[in-house]
PDB file of C-alpha atoms in Angstrom:
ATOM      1  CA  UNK A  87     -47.089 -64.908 109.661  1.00 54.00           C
ATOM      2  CA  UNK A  88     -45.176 -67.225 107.322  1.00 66.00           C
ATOM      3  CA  UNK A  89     -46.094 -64.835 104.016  1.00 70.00           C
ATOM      4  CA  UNK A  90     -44.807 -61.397 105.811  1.00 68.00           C
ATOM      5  CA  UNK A  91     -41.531 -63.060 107.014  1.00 70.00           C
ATOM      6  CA  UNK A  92     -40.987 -64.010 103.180  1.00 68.00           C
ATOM      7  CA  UNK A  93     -42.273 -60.770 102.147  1.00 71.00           C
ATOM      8  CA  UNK A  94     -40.148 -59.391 104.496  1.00 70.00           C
ATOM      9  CA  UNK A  95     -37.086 -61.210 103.471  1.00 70.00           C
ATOM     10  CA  UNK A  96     -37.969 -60.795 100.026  1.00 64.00           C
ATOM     11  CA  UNK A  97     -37.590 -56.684 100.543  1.00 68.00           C
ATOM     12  CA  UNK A  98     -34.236 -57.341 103.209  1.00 64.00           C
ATOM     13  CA  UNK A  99     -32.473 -59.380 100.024  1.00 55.00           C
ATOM     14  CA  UNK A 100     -33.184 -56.778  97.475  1.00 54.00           C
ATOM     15  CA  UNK A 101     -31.561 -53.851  99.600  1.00 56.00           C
ATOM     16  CA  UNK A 102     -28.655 -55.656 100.453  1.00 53.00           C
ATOM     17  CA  UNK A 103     -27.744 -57.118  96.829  1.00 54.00           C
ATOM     18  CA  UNK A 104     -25.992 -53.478  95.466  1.00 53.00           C
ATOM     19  CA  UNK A 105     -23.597 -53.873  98.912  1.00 61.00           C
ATOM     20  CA  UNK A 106     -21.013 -56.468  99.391  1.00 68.00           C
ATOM     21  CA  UNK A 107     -20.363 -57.454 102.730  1.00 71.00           C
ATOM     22  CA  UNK A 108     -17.638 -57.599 104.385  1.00 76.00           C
ATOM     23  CA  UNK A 109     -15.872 -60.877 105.837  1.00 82.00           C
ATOM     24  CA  UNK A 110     -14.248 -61.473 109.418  1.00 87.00           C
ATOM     25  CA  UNK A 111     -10.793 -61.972 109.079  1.00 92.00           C
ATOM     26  CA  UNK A 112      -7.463 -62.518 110.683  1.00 93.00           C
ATOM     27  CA  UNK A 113      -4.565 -60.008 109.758  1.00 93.00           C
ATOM     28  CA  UNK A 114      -1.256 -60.599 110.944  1.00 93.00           C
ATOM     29  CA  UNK A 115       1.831 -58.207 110.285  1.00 94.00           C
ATOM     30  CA  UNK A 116       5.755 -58.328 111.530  1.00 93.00           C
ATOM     31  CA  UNK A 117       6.786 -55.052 113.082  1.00 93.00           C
ATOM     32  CA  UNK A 118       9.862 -54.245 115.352  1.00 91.00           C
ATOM     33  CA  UNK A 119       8.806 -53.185 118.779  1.00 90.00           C
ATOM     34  CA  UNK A 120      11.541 -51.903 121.137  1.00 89.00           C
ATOM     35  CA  UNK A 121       9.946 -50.697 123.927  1.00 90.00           C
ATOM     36  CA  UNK A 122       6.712 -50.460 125.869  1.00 91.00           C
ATOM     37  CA  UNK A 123       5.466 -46.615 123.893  1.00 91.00           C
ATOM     38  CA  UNK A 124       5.673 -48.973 120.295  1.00 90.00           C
ATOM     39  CA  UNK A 125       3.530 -51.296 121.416  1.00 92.00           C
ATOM     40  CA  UNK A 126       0.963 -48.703 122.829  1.00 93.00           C
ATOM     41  CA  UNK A 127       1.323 -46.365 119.640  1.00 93.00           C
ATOM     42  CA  UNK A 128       0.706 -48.757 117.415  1.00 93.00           C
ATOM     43  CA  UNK A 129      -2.312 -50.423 119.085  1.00 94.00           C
ATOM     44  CA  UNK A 130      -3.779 -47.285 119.220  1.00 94.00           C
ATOM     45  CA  UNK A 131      -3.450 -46.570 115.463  1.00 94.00           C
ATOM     46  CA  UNK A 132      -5.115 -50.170 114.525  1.00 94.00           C
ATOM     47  CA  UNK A 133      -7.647 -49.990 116.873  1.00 93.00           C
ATOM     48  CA  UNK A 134      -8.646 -46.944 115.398  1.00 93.00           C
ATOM     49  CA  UNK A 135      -9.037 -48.333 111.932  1.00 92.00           C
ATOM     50  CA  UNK A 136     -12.914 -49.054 111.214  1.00 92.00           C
ATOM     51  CA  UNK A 137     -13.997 -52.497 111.481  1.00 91.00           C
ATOM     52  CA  UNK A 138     -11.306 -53.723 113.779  1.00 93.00           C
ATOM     53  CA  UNK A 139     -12.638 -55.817 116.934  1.00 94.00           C
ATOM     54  CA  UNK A 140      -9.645 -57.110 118.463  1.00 94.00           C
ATOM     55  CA  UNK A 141      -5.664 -56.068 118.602  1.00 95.00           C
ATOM     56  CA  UNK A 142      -2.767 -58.350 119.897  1.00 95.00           C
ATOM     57  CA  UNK A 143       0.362 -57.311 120.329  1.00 94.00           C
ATOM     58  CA  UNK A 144       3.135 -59.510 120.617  1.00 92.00           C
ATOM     59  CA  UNK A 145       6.749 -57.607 121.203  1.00 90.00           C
ATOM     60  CA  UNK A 146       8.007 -61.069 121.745  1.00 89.00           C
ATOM     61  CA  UNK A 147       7.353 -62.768 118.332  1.00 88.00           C
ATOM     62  CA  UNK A 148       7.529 -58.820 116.552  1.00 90.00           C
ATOM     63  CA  UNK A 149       3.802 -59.711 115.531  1.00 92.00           C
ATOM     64  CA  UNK A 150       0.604 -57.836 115.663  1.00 94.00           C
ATOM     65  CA  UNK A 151      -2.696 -59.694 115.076  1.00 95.00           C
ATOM     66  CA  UNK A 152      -5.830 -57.733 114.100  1.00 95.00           C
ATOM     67  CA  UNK A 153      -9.298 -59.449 114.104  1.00 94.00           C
ATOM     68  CA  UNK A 154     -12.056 -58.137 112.312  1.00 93.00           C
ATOM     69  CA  UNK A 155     -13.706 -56.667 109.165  1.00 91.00           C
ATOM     70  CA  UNK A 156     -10.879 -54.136 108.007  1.00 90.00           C
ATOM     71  CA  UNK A 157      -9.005 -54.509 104.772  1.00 91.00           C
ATOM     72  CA  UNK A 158      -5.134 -56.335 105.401  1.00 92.00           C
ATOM     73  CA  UNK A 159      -3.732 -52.765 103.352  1.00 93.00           C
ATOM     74  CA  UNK A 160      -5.391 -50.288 105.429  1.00 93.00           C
ATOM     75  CA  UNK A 161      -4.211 -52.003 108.937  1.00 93.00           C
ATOM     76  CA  UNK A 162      -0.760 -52.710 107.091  1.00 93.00           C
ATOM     77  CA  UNK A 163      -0.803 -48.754 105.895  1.00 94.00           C
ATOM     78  CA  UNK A 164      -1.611 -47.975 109.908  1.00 93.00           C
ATOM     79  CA  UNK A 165       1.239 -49.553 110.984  1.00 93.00           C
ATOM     80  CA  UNK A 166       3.451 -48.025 109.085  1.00 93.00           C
ATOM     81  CA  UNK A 167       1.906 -44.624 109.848  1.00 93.00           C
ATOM     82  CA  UNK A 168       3.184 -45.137 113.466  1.00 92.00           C
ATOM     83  CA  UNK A 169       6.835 -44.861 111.856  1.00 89.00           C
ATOM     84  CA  UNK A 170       7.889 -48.506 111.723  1.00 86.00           C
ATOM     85  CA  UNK A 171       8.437 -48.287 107.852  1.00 85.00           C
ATOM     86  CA  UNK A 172       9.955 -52.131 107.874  1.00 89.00           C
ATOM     87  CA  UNK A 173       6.257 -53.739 109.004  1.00 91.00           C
ATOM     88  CA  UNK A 174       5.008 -56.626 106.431  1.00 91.00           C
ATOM     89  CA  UNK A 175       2.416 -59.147 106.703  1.00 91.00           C
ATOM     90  CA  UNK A 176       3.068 -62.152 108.635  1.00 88.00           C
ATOM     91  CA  UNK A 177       5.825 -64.211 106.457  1.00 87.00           C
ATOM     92  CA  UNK A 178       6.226 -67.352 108.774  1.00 87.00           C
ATOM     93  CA  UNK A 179       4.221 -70.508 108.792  1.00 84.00           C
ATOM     94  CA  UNK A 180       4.285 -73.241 111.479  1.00 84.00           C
ATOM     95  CA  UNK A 181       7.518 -75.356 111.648  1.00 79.00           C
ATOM     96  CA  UNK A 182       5.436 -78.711 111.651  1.00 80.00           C
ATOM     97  CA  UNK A 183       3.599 -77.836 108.123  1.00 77.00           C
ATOM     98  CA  UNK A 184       6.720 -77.503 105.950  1.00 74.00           C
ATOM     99  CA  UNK A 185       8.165 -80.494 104.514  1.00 71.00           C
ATOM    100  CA  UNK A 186      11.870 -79.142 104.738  1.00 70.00           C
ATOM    101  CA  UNK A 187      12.338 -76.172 106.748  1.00 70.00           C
ATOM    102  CA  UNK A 188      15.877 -76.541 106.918  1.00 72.00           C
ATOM    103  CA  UNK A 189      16.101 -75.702 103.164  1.00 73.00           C
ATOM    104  CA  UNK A 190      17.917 -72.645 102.320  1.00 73.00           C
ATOM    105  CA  UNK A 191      14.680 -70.727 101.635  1.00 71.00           C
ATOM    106  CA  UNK A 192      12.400 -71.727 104.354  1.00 74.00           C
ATOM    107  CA  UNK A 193      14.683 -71.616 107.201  1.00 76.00           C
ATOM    108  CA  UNK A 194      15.430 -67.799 108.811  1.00 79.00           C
ATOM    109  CA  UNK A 195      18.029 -67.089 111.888  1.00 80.00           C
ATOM    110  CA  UNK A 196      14.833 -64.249 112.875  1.00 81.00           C
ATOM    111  CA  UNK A 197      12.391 -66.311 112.474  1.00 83.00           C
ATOM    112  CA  UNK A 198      10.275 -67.036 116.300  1.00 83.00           C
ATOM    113  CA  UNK A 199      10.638 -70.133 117.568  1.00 83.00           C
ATOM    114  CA  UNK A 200       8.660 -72.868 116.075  1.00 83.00           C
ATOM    115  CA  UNK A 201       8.210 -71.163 112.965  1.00 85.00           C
ATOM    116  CA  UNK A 202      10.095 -71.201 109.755  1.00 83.00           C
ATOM    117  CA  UNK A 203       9.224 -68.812 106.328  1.00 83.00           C
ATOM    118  CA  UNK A 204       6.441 -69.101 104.044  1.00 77.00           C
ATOM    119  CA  UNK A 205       8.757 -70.006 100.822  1.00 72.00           C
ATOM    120  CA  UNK A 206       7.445 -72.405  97.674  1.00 68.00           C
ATOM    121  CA  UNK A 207      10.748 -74.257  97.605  1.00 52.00           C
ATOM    122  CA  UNK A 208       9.964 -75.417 100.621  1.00 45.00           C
ATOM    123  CA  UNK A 209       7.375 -77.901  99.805  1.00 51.00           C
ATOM    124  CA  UNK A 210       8.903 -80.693  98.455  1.00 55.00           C
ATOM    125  CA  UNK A 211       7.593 -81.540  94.664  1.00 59.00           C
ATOM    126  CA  UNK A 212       5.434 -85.407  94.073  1.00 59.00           C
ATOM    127  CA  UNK A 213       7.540 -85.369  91.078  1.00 63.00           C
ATOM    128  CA  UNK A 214      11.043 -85.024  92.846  1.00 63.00           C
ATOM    129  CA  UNK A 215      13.336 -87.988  92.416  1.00 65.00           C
ATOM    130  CA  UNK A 216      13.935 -88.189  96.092  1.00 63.00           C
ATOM    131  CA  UNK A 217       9.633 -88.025  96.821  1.00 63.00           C
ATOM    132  CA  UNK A 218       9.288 -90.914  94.357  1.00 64.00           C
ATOM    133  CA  UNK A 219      12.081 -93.401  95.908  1.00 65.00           C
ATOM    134  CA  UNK A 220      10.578 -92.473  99.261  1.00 66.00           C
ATOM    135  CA  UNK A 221       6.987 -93.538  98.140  1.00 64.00           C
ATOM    136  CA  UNK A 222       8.688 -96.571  96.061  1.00 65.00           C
ATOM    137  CA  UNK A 223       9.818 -98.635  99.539  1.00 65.00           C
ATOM    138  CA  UNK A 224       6.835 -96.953 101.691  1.00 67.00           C
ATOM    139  CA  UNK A 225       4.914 -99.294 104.125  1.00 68.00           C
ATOM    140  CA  UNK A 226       2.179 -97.336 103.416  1.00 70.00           C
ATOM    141  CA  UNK A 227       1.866 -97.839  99.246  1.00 66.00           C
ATOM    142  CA  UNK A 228       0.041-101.190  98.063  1.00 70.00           C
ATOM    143  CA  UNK A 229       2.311-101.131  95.341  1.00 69.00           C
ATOM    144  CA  UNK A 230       5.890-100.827  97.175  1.00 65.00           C
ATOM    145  CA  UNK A 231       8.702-103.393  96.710  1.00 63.00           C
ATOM    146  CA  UNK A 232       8.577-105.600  99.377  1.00 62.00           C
ATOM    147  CA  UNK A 233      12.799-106.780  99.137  1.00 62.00           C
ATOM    148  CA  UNK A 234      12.596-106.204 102.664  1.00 54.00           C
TER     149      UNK A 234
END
């Protein structure tokens, strides 16, 4: 038996090299939901994308999540086929995983709570003068000034 399984996985691998397959992924978008009919019209049109599994909807936090094998554009592009022309990917990232999400780029008034945005500036630099002063008297450097 062990030569026809290789055999047979020999033949499984050569049809399957020309096609790419497709990976199991998370999509999450921001739309405006006002009522009860958004939320239903909307997880219609996803659910009717191929390759979704699963739809959440989330009038709450404004936030959809799609799980499955669809592309992020085409469940984006059904989204905004319902008529909610405003809908984006997800732009907000956990409050705890930004070093300072009070800085004028990270923090948003619409933001759910417990989240803050996705910005750059937000993470604060190694190289920053404050970062290095920080590390300098740091219990947890080897090489700190002990003065204290």
């Amino acid at each position: 038996m062990g030569a026809l399984d290789h055999i047979s996985d020999l033949f499984s691998a050569l049809r399957t090299r020309g096609r790419k397959r497709k990976v199991m992924q998370t999509v999450e978008i921001k739309v405006k939901m006002d009522c009860d009919g958004c939320e239903r019209k909307i997880k219609s049109a996803v659910s009717s994308v191929k390759g979704v599994r699963s739809v959440e909807v989330s009038r709450k936090h404004s936030k959809v999540t799609v799980n499955g094998f669809a592309e992020p554009k085409k469940v984006l592009e059904a989204v905004k086929s319902t008529g909610k022309k405003k809908a984006e990917f997800w732009p907000y990232v956990p409050y705890n995983l930004v070093y300072y999400p009070y800085a004028p780029q990270a923090y948003d008034k619409k933001a759910p709570p417990g989240y803050v945005k996705n910005a750059v500036q937000a993470i604060a630099s190694p190289n920053a003068p404050e970062e290095r002063l920080t590390s300098l008297f740091s219990d947890e450097n080897p090489n700190a000034c002990s003065v204290m």
